[in-house]
Amino acid sequence: MVKTETEEKNWVGRPVPRKEENRLLRGRGKFADDIKLRNMLYLGFVRSSYAHARIVAVDTSRAQARKGVVSVLTGPEIASETQPFLEIGPEPCAKIKDYPLAVSKIRYQGEPVAAVLAESPALAVDAVELVDVQYEPLDPVVDVEEALKDESVLHEEAATNRVWRGVFEYGNVDQAFAEAAYVVDIDRLHFHRFSSTPLETNVILAQWDGKDERIYYWCNNSFPSFAIQFLAAHLGVPIDRIRVETSDIGGSFGIKITSYPQMAVCALASRKAGGRAVKWVETRSEHMLASAHGNERTFRRTRVALDRQGVITALVSEHLDDCGAYPRYEPLGCVIWSQVFPGVYRFRNARIDFTQAVTNKCPVGPNRGYSRMQHLWFLERVVDICAHQLAIPADEMRLRNYIRREEFPYTTPNGCVYDSGNYAKMLDVAKALIGWEEWKKKQASAREEGRLIGIGIGTTLDSGTNNFGQSQIVNPAAPFSGNSQGANCKLDIYGEVVVAVGSCPQGQGHETTAAQVVADVLNIHPDTVTVRTGFDTERNVHTGFSGTYASQFAVSGLSAVHGAAQKLKHEMTRLAAFALQASSDDLEFGSGSTGPEIRSRSTGASINYWGLSNIVNVNSAVLPPELHDITLNCRYVWRAPFKVPDKEKKYGSLTLTYASQLHIAVVEIEPETFIPRILDYAAVDDCGTRINPPIVEGQVYGATAHGIGAALMERCVYDSLGNMLTSTFSDYTPITAMNMPNVKYGHIETPSPHSYSGAKGMGEGGAAPLHAISAALQDALSARGIVIADSFNNGDSLFRALAEQKSGQGTKPVKVERRS
Amino acid sequence: MPDEPAPVTLKLKVNGKPCALTVEPRRLLVELLREDLDLTGTHVGCDSSYCGACTVLMNGRAVKSCTMFGVQADGAEIVTVEGLEKDGQLGPIQTAFAEAYGLQCGYCTPGLLLSALQLLGSNPKPQESEIRKAIAGNTCRCTGYQNVLKAIRLAAEHMAKG
């Protein structure tokens, strides 16, 4: 019996249980380190203990002589066989020579100098200890402003530590400042360095097989399309000779995008070992020292013009981004922040002078909230600092400055189009969730007791589905623009519905949401849809943008899936019309006694998916010629409707959707220890239509934990010599269940006009907790004249701030000019 | 470098099944489980006892198998995530994690399931603070712990109903 279409419509939007759980809960996930290959070797990296040094000599003889050691690779050997990695930026960045092993110089602590190959992981660890490297230490540079003095240059070939500089100017800044009622100067703000530290480290299995001259990878890289483009050029092999497969991935948060240097070493090691498979499993300390960190950014000489009501009319600032020792994915971060140029605010006049430099620290890589969160934190600090200086309540200040509901779609000063949103409503929802008025009363009475309680708001954006044309703002010669995703939807020979996508999810539930989309198109149950996720170059579904990053699957990935499913449905309709001798208008999709089927409303005759597939795949002589184009194997590529931005003006649509988040944190600074404790926490999310609400909610919680951890516990600490002091979890202290508060979750839905389903990409979360917690601490301490100028705050830093203030040693970081 | 020490033979029971192995004395328990017994559900996250992705039960107690030698488990009974299902059916804690969306990437999940099993074995009606303490040694980078706490509360309810 066919169920009516209305009964089973709309799997999208429902809390469908995740398809992934069945294997993950049984311990049957397939993570990269679970894979064993015949006659496999194990790779270990010899890493530098210095942050900046010249390599005088590398003696591998003791290691080579060790039983069980197959070979040792060094930087000069690799440099003689490969091209340096592509640099995305123009000169001076383009002059940098980046090889996966240090050739003559060390530029950060933990940089790989050599790689040993051994018969077991333990023997590889032993052999690493037997490689003798002689160093001549050089002056390390760990601060971006020091680096820009170019007194000690990391990359001599570039002759400067500056990677990129550009001025982003819009509107009429001078006039706005001339007409301002207030001008607020903020000398320095600093966004600290941290990493989302996925629990599974980088893992690579590589085999450069002499039998067919191909390189096989089984790994957990999270943007393989990008990796193979870099690897093919570096290794000098045609890109179709590189096969990359990913399976379950234990978190990435962007960090695993930049594992291509290690992928290169593993392939070269395999070739050197005569094609034996090579496995490298990164240790946690290696991950902390030398995989990738989030961008650190310093905001200098910020000036803000405001009118009499506290409405921001203009902003100028110098932003200095520290990308660590090698640019790698950078300098893309030098433009990606401008996707959210004005944040959630209405100001039209601004000039931001953006510079990026290398320092003797771990290279950065995209990290949850990549490049936008630093800027959004900066804007939220600006708003709060101005509010406090002008004695305007933080909520009122935001309402006066937010982009208004009726202004959407809103074109920002730099040409981005915010699709939809309602920030004032989110504020209402969050205030109701947290009990704003009650907390204000409690705060007032606590203050009388001498307790320091602050209430902070963080409003932020999660921009998703980016226009790679923004790379041309960084480098006019960059051959990238637009965005696309591929998907394939087919009936297999026995009629199974199989969907393949080019994403490599790390917990985002792509198998489930893709099945929901296909189930709606074909009016079948999601359980009857098999989804192949995990990247595989040989599935032939990927485009050059495929991977999982930048909050986009709900839009780009699912649009591709939707397109492929519709294509398949169209073919199935034509085929069923032939098979049932019915007109296509008479056909309905649904499920009958033998599973998914198509039936004729008028005759009641039906054909199931096996029957349809049978005709095409194994019974094709019955097909009339006019149906010969039907394959029931439909690839669809969805392309985002972007244009190439104006490179000169730095103007254009850089992202398709703008999810928004508004968090409120109530924080108390403990009087004895100065440790900030979260007393209450609310998070409101707007990602348009929610494909699977509990999955969205889970992403919100996860991003909230990352943000709270980063705000209060997690940072990459370097000493003045470039020694990393947080190279284990015991030092880095990722947030645990003991530190994570209960989150009061709320949501509103302003559907996106830019996606077929109304969904917006989400998942990065825009680092709302960093904004809200900084704001709450500011609120707690503003009466004492303290400005929260750093995104990381703990008992130690707050104690120092209060002690300096008491002793009168504190500098005046903020000045206000009142012209009225 | 000194000569390699002689391999050690040990016997243990894993998920109810007796095993005898000969391993290097420095073989970690987690390596023994993953590499020698191919029980890859137990994971390594931090190598230093912080994250608990490697948590297994040894003689009923949750231990971090990345910081124990295999030889220390000689004669012990070990339970790994693979031992939680019965006749192909998910156990009550696994079911609760699925219902509460208590996992995302699933890498930390095996360790969390075993810490939860230890907790609920001795404390069938835990307070929230007790649940938080029981999983303090299990780092999850995806869920923010919210749905994990919910899952363990739900598991306690399921187990109370039998």
PDB file of C-alpha atoms in Angstrom, chain A residues 294-503:
ATOM      1  CA  GLY A 294      44.263  29.429  15.446  1.00  0.00           C
ATOM      2  CA  ASN A 295      45.294  32.918  14.338  1.00  0.00           C
ATOM      3  CA  GLU A 296      46.497  35.333  16.995  1.00  0.00           C
ATOM      4  CA  ARG A 297      45.596  38.949  16.261  1.00  0.00           C
ATOM      5  CA  THR A 298      46.507  42.305  17.778  1.00  0.00           C
ATOM      6  CA  PHE A 299      44.341  45.367  17.209  1.00  0.00           C
ATOM      7  CA  ARG A 300      46.219  48.628  17.499  1.00  0.00           C
ATOM      8  CA  ARG A 301      45.233  52.277  17.563  1.00  0.00           C
ATOM      9  CA  THR A 302      41.519  51.772  17.211  1.00  0.00           C
ATOM     10  CA  ARG A 303      39.464  54.958  16.961  1.00  0.00           C
ATOM     11  CA  VAL A 304      35.702  54.913  17.098  1.00  0.00           C
ATOM     12  CA  ALA A 305      33.406  57.770  16.138  1.00  0.00           C
ATOM     13  CA  LEU A 306      29.971  57.855  17.747  1.00  0.00           C
ATOM     14  CA  ASP A 307      27.030  60.194  17.553  1.00  0.00           C
ATOM     15  CA  ARG A 308      25.249  61.719  20.536  1.00  0.00           C
ATOM     16  CA  GLN A 309      23.122  58.560  20.994  1.00  0.00           C
ATOM     17  CA  GLY A 310      26.089  56.240  21.072  1.00  0.00           C
ATOM     18  CA  VAL A 311      25.562  55.017  17.543  1.00  0.00           C
ATOM     19  CA  ILE A 312      28.890  54.087  15.999  1.00  0.00           C
ATOM     20  CA  THR A 313      29.416  56.059  12.817  1.00  0.00           C
ATOM     21  CA  ALA A 314      32.987  55.176  11.940  1.00  0.00           C
ATOM     22  CA  LEU A 315      35.876  52.983  12.915  1.00  0.00           C
ATOM     23  CA  VAL A 316      39.571  52.939  12.085  1.00  0.00           C
ATOM     24  CA  SER A 317      42.052  50.372  13.305  1.00  0.00           C
ATOM     25  CA  GLU A 318      45.274  48.521  12.528  1.00  0.00           C
ATOM     26  CA  HIS A 319      45.039  44.750  12.694  1.00  0.00           C
ATOM     27  CA  LEU A 320      48.170  42.663  13.011  1.00  0.00           C
ATOM     28  CA  ASP A 321      47.723  38.971  12.418  1.00  0.00           C
ATOM     29  CA  ASP A 322      50.331  36.457  13.584  1.00  0.00           C
ATOM     30  CA  CYS A 323      50.330  33.407  11.316  1.00  0.00           C
ATOM     31  CA  GLY A 324      53.238  31.550  12.888  1.00  0.00           C
ATOM     32  CA  ALA A 325      56.233  30.338  10.951  1.00  0.00           C
ATOM     33  CA  TYR A 326      54.739  29.522   7.522  1.00  0.00           C
ATOM     34  CA  PRO A 327      51.678  31.016   5.814  1.00  0.00           C
ATOM     35  CA  ARG A 328      50.346  27.694   4.406  1.00  0.00           C
ATOM     36  CA  TYR A 329      46.542  28.349   4.226  1.00  0.00           C
ATOM     37  CA  GLU A 330      47.341  32.008   4.793  1.00  0.00           C
ATOM     38  CA  PRO A 331      47.141  34.769   3.829  1.00  0.00           C
ATOM     39  CA  LEU A 332      43.514  33.821   3.168  1.00  0.00           C
ATOM     40  CA  GLY A 333      42.721  34.831   6.743  1.00  0.00           C
ATOM     41  CA  CYS A 334      43.721  38.371   5.761  1.00  0.00           C
ATOM     42  CA  VAL A 335      40.474  38.655   3.811  1.00  0.00           C
ATOM     43  CA  ILE A 336      38.194  36.023   5.334  1.00  0.00           C
ATOM     44  CA  TRP A 337      37.471  38.226   8.368  1.00  0.00           C
ATOM     45  CA  SER A 338      35.971  40.794   5.999  1.00  0.00           C
ATOM     46  CA  GLN A 339      33.049  38.427   5.333  1.00  0.00           C
ATOM     47  CA  VAL A 340      31.763  39.921   8.581  1.00  0.00           C
ATOM     48  CA  PHE A 341      33.299  43.350   8.157  1.00  0.00           C
ATOM     49  CA  PRO A 342      30.761  45.325  10.242  1.00  0.00           C
ATOM     50  CA  GLY A 343      29.757  42.363  12.417  1.00  0.00           C
ATOM     51  CA  VAL A 344      26.103  42.770  13.337  1.00  0.00           C
ATOM     52  CA  TYR A 345      26.318  46.548  13.314  1.00  0.00           C
ATOM     53  CA  ARG A 346      25.132  49.356  11.051  1.00  0.00           C
ATOM     54  CA  PHE A 347      28.196  51.570  10.768  1.00  0.00           C
ATOM     55  CA  ARG A 348      29.097  52.398   7.150  1.00  0.00           C
ATOM     56  CA  ASN A 349      32.442  54.165   7.446  1.00  0.00           C
ATOM     57  CA  ALA A 350      35.559  52.260   8.335  1.00  0.00           C
ATOM     58  CA  ARG A 351      39.208  51.831   7.530  1.00  0.00           C
ATOM     59  CA  ILE A 352      41.034  48.736   8.634  1.00  0.00           C
ATOM     60  CA  ASP A 353      44.690  48.437   7.860  1.00  0.00           C
ATOM     61  CA  PHE A 354      45.408  44.709   7.931  1.00  0.00           C
ATOM     62  CA  THR A 355      48.887  43.223   8.146  1.00  0.00           C
ATOM     63  CA  GLN A 356      49.973  39.638   8.614  1.00  0.00           C
ATOM     64  CA  ALA A 357      53.419  38.524   9.691  1.00  0.00           C
ATOM     65  CA  VAL A 358      55.315  35.336  10.401  1.00  0.00           C
ATOM     66  CA  THR A 359      56.712  34.593  13.866  1.00  0.00           C
ATOM     67  CA  ASN A 360      58.694  31.699  15.349  1.00  0.00           C
ATOM     68  CA  LYS A 361      55.594  29.805  16.409  1.00  0.00           C
ATOM     69  CA  CYS A 362      53.557  26.922  15.054  1.00  0.00           C
ATOM     70  CA  PRO A 363      51.947  27.791  11.703  1.00  0.00           C
ATOM     71  CA  VAL A 364      48.286  28.661  11.993  1.00  0.00           C
ATOM     72  CA  GLY A 365      45.468  26.946  10.182  1.00  0.00           C
ATOM     73  CA  PRO A 366      41.746  27.419   9.922  1.00  0.00           C
ATOM     74  CA  ASN A 367      40.255  26.878  13.373  1.00  0.00           C
ATOM     75  CA  ARG A 368      36.517  26.886  14.210  1.00  0.00           C
ATOM     76  CA  GLY A 369      35.425  30.495  13.618  1.00  0.00           C
ATOM     77  CA  TYR A 370      38.486  31.026  11.444  1.00  0.00           C
ATOM     78  CA  SER A 371      39.585  34.646  10.989  1.00  0.00           C
ATOM     79  CA  ARG A 372      36.042  35.970  11.539  1.00  0.00           C
ATOM     80  CA  MET A 373      35.933  35.268  15.264  1.00  0.00           C
ATOM     81  CA  GLN A 374      38.986  37.421  15.914  1.00  0.00           C
ATOM     82  CA  HIS A 375      37.328  40.324  14.117  1.00  0.00           C
ATOM     83  CA  LEU A 376      33.920  39.740  15.708  1.00  0.00           C
ATOM     84  CA  TRP A 377      35.539  39.661  19.144  1.00  0.00           C
ATOM     85  CA  PHE A 378      37.272  42.943  18.316  1.00  0.00           C
ATOM     86  CA  LEU A 379      33.964  44.548  17.304  1.00  0.00           C
ATOM     87  CA  GLU A 380      32.210  43.298  20.430  1.00  0.00           C
ATOM     88  CA  ARG A 381      35.006  44.703  22.576  1.00  0.00           C
ATOM     89  CA  VAL A 382      34.682  48.022  20.761  1.00  0.00           C
ATOM     90  CA  VAL A 383      30.942  48.106  21.355  1.00  0.00           C
ATOM     91  CA  ASP A 384      31.251  47.227  25.038  1.00  0.00           C
ATOM     92  CA  ILE A 385      34.125  49.566  25.732  1.00  0.00           C
ATOM     93  CA  CYS A 386      32.288  52.446  24.057  1.00  0.00           C
ATOM     94  CA  ALA A 387      29.107  51.562  25.952  1.00  0.00           C
ATOM     95  CA  HIS A 388      30.917  51.631  29.263  1.00  0.00           C
ATOM     96  CA  GLN A 389      32.714  54.859  28.454  1.00  0.00           C
ATOM     97  CA  LEU A 390      29.455  56.549  27.472  1.00  0.00           C
ATOM     98  CA  ALA A 391      27.499  54.922  30.324  1.00  0.00           C
ATOM     99  CA  ILE A 392      25.046  53.266  27.959  1.00  0.00           C
ATOM    100  CA  PRO A 393      23.793  49.840  29.099  1.00  0.00           C
ATOM    101  CA  ALA A 394      25.281  47.017  27.009  1.00  0.00           C
ATOM    102  CA  ASP A 395      21.894  45.796  25.758  1.00  0.00           C
ATOM    103  CA  GLU A 396      20.732  49.291  24.856  1.00  0.00           C
ATOM    104  CA  MET A 397      24.033  50.002  23.095  1.00  0.00           C
ATOM    105  CA  ARG A 398      23.500  46.968  20.911  1.00  0.00           C
ATOM    106  CA  LEU A 399      19.909  47.793  20.055  1.00  0.00           C
ATOM    107  CA  ARG A 400      21.024  51.227  18.895  1.00  0.00           C
ATOM    108  CA  ASN A 401      23.727  49.752  16.690  1.00  0.00           C
ATOM    109  CA  TYR A 402      22.336  46.436  15.400  1.00  0.00           C
ATOM    110  CA  ILE A 403      21.363  46.035  11.771  1.00  0.00           C
ATOM    111  CA  ARG A 404      17.556  46.034  11.908  1.00  0.00           C
ATOM    112  CA  ARG A 405      15.267  43.226  10.923  1.00  0.00           C
ATOM    113  CA  GLU A 406      13.655  45.240   8.129  1.00  0.00           C
ATOM    114  CA  GLU A 407      17.060  45.977   6.581  1.00  0.00           C
ATOM    115  CA  PHE A 408      17.653  42.385   5.432  1.00  0.00           C
ATOM    116  CA  PRO A 409      18.932  41.389   3.000  1.00  0.00           C
ATOM    117  CA  TYR A 410      21.557  43.866   4.134  1.00  0.00           C
ATOM    118  CA  THR A 411      24.496  44.893   2.005  1.00  0.00           C
ATOM    119  CA  THR A 412      27.536  45.634   4.150  1.00  0.00           C
ATOM    120  CA  PRO A 413      29.928  48.497   3.398  1.00  0.00           C
ATOM    121  CA  ASN A 414      32.209  45.990   1.621  1.00  0.00           C
ATOM    122  CA  GLY A 415      29.467  44.460  -0.512  1.00  0.00           C
ATOM    123  CA  CYS A 416      28.634  41.315   1.439  1.00  0.00           C
ATOM    124  CA  VAL A 417      24.944  40.469   1.577  1.00  0.00           C
ATOM    125  CA  TYR A 418      23.611  39.369   4.955  1.00  0.00           C
ATOM    126  CA  ASP A 419      20.733  37.141   3.931  1.00  0.00           C
ATOM    127  CA  SER A 420      18.469  37.339   6.963  1.00  0.00           C
ATOM    128  CA  GLY A 421      18.484  37.831  10.702  1.00  0.00           C
ATOM    129  CA  ASN A 422      16.813  39.426  13.668  1.00  0.00           C
ATOM    130  CA  TYR A 423      19.408  40.337  16.240  1.00  0.00           C
ATOM    131  CA  ALA A 424      17.077  42.366  18.481  1.00  0.00           C
ATOM    132  CA  LYS A 425      14.737  39.403  18.766  1.00  0.00           C
ATOM    133  CA  MET A 426      17.640  37.108  19.639  1.00  0.00           C
ATOM    134  CA  LEU A 427      18.549  39.520  22.400  1.00  0.00           C
ATOM    135  CA  ASP A 428      14.995  39.344  23.756  1.00  0.00           C
ATOM    136  CA  VAL A 429      15.028  35.547  23.670  1.00  0.00           C
ATOM    137  CA  ALA A 430      18.422  35.364  25.378  1.00  0.00           C
ATOM    138  CA  LYS A 431      17.436  37.874  28.052  1.00  0.00           C
ATOM    139  CA  ALA A 432      14.306  35.880  28.817  1.00  0.00           C
ATOM    140  CA  LEU A 433      16.291  32.635  28.958  1.00  0.00           C
ATOM    141  CA  ILE A 434      18.871  33.956  31.375  1.00  0.00           C
ATOM    142  CA  GLY A 435      16.468  36.040  33.469  1.00  0.00           C
ATOM    143  CA  TRP A 436      18.112  39.358  32.676  1.00  0.00           C
ATOM    144  CA  GLU A 437      16.201  41.525  35.137  1.00  0.00           C
ATOM    145  CA  GLU A 438      16.704  39.120  38.050  1.00  0.00           C
ATOM    146  CA  TRP A 439      20.415  38.932  37.337  1.00  0.00           C
ATOM    147  CA  LYS A 440      20.631  42.729  37.226  1.00  0.00           C
ATOM    148  CA  LYS A 441      19.089  42.831  40.706  1.00  0.00           C
ATOM    149  CA  LYS A 442      21.374  40.072  42.009  1.00  0.00           C
ATOM    150  CA  GLN A 443      24.347  41.861  40.500  1.00  0.00           C
ATOM    151  CA  ALA A 444      23.444  45.117  42.256  1.00  0.00           C
ATOM    152  CA  SER A 445      23.090  43.461  45.649  1.00  0.00           C
ATOM    153  CA  ALA A 446      26.260  41.431  45.128  1.00  0.00           C
ATOM    154  CA  ARG A 447      28.152  44.627  44.355  1.00  0.00           C
ATOM    155  CA  GLU A 448      27.055  46.031  47.679  1.00  0.00           C
ATOM    156  CA  GLU A 449      28.667  42.999  49.289  1.00  0.00           C
ATOM    157  CA  GLY A 450      31.852  43.703  47.351  1.00  0.00           C
ATOM    158  CA  ARG A 451      31.386  40.776  44.980  1.00  0.00           C
ATOM    159  CA  LEU A 452      32.332  41.171  41.330  1.00  0.00           C
ATOM    160  CA  ILE A 453      29.603  39.872  39.066  1.00  0.00           C
ATOM    161  CA  GLY A 454      29.331  40.820  35.416  1.00  0.00           C
ATOM    162  CA  ILE A 455      26.723  40.182  32.760  1.00  0.00           C
ATOM    163  CA  GLY A 456      27.936  40.164  29.188  1.00  0.00           C
ATOM    164  CA  ILE A 457      26.368  39.906  25.770  1.00  0.00           C
ATOM    165  CA  GLY A 458      28.112  38.498  22.733  1.00  0.00           C
ATOM    166  CA  THR A 459      26.473  38.812  19.336  1.00  0.00           C
ATOM    167  CA  THR A 460      28.194  37.101  16.487  1.00  0.00           C
ATOM    168  CA  LEU A 461      27.969  35.689  12.999  1.00  0.00           C
ATOM    169  CA  ASP A 462      28.766  32.334  11.467  1.00  0.00           C
ATOM    170  CA  SER A 463      29.235  33.059   7.801  1.00  0.00           C
ATOM    171  CA  GLY A 464      28.993  29.982   5.616  1.00  0.00           C
ATOM    172  CA  THR A 465      29.553  28.935   1.983  1.00  0.00           C
ATOM    173  CA  ASN A 466      32.309  31.329   1.100  1.00  0.00           C
ATOM    174  CA  ASN A 467      33.174  32.794  -2.250  1.00  0.00           C
ATOM    175  CA  PHE A 468      36.732  31.682  -3.005  1.00  0.00           C
ATOM    176  CA  GLY A 469      36.936  34.769  -5.186  1.00  0.00           C
ATOM    177  CA  GLN A 470      37.928  36.558  -2.021  1.00  0.00           C
ATOM    178  CA  SER A 471      41.341  34.965  -2.475  1.00  0.00           C
ATOM    179  CA  GLN A 472      41.778  37.424  -5.354  1.00  0.00           C
ATOM    180  CA  ILE A 473      41.521  40.308  -2.900  1.00  0.00           C
ATOM    181  CA  VAL A 474      44.615  38.834  -1.277  1.00  0.00           C
ATOM    182  CA  ASN A 475      46.278  37.854  -4.530  1.00  0.00           C
ATOM    183  CA  PRO A 476      44.843  39.246  -7.795  1.00  0.00           C
ATOM    184  CA  ALA A 477      46.489  36.353  -9.644  1.00  0.00           C
ATOM    185  CA  ALA A 478      44.851  33.635  -7.531  1.00  0.00           C
ATOM    186  CA  PRO A 479      42.921  31.307  -9.855  1.00  0.00           C
ATOM    187  CA  PHE A 480      40.002  30.729  -7.485  1.00  0.00           C
ATOM    188  CA  SER A 481      36.443  32.022  -7.326  1.00  0.00           C
ATOM    189  CA  GLY A 482      32.950  30.858  -6.445  1.00  0.00           C
ATOM    190  CA  ASN A 483      32.098  27.705  -4.553  1.00  0.00           C
ATOM    191  CA  SER A 484      30.622  24.387  -5.591  1.00  0.00           C
ATOM    192  CA  GLN A 485      29.856  20.980  -4.176  1.00  0.00           C
ATOM    193  CA  GLY A 486      29.143  17.714  -5.897  1.00  0.00           C
ATOM    194  CA  ALA A 487      26.900  14.827  -4.998  1.00  0.00           C
ATOM    195  CA  ASN A 488      25.821  11.619  -6.654  1.00  0.00           C
ATOM    196  CA  CYS A 489      22.512   9.886  -6.196  1.00  0.00           C
ATOM    197  CA  LYS A 490      21.867   6.522  -7.769  1.00  0.00           C
ATOM    198  CA  LEU A 491      19.829   3.376  -7.722  1.00  0.00           C
ATOM    199  CA  ASP A 492      22.240   0.504  -7.407  1.00  0.00           C
ATOM    200  CA  ILE A 493      21.635  -2.714  -9.321  1.00  0.00           C
ATOM    201  CA  TYR A 494      19.163  -4.119  -6.801  1.00  0.00           C
ATOM    202  CA  GLY A 495      17.438  -0.773  -6.402  1.00  0.00           C
ATOM    203  CA  GLU A 496      19.261   0.538  -3.344  1.00  0.00           C
ATOM    204  CA  VAL A 497      19.248   4.305  -3.046  1.00  0.00           C
ATOM    205  CA  VAL A 498      22.864   5.345  -2.591  1.00  0.00           C
ATOM    206  CA  VAL A 499      24.066   8.898  -2.133  1.00  0.00           C
ATOM    207  CA  ALA A 500      27.694   9.949  -2.262  1.00  0.00           C
ATOM    208  CA  VAL A 501      28.950  13.353  -1.215  1.00  0.00           C
ATOM    209  CA  GLY A 502      32.321  15.013  -1.272  1.00  0.00           C
ATOM    210  CA  SER A 503      32.324  15.991   2.369  1.00  0.00           C
TER     211      SER A 503
END
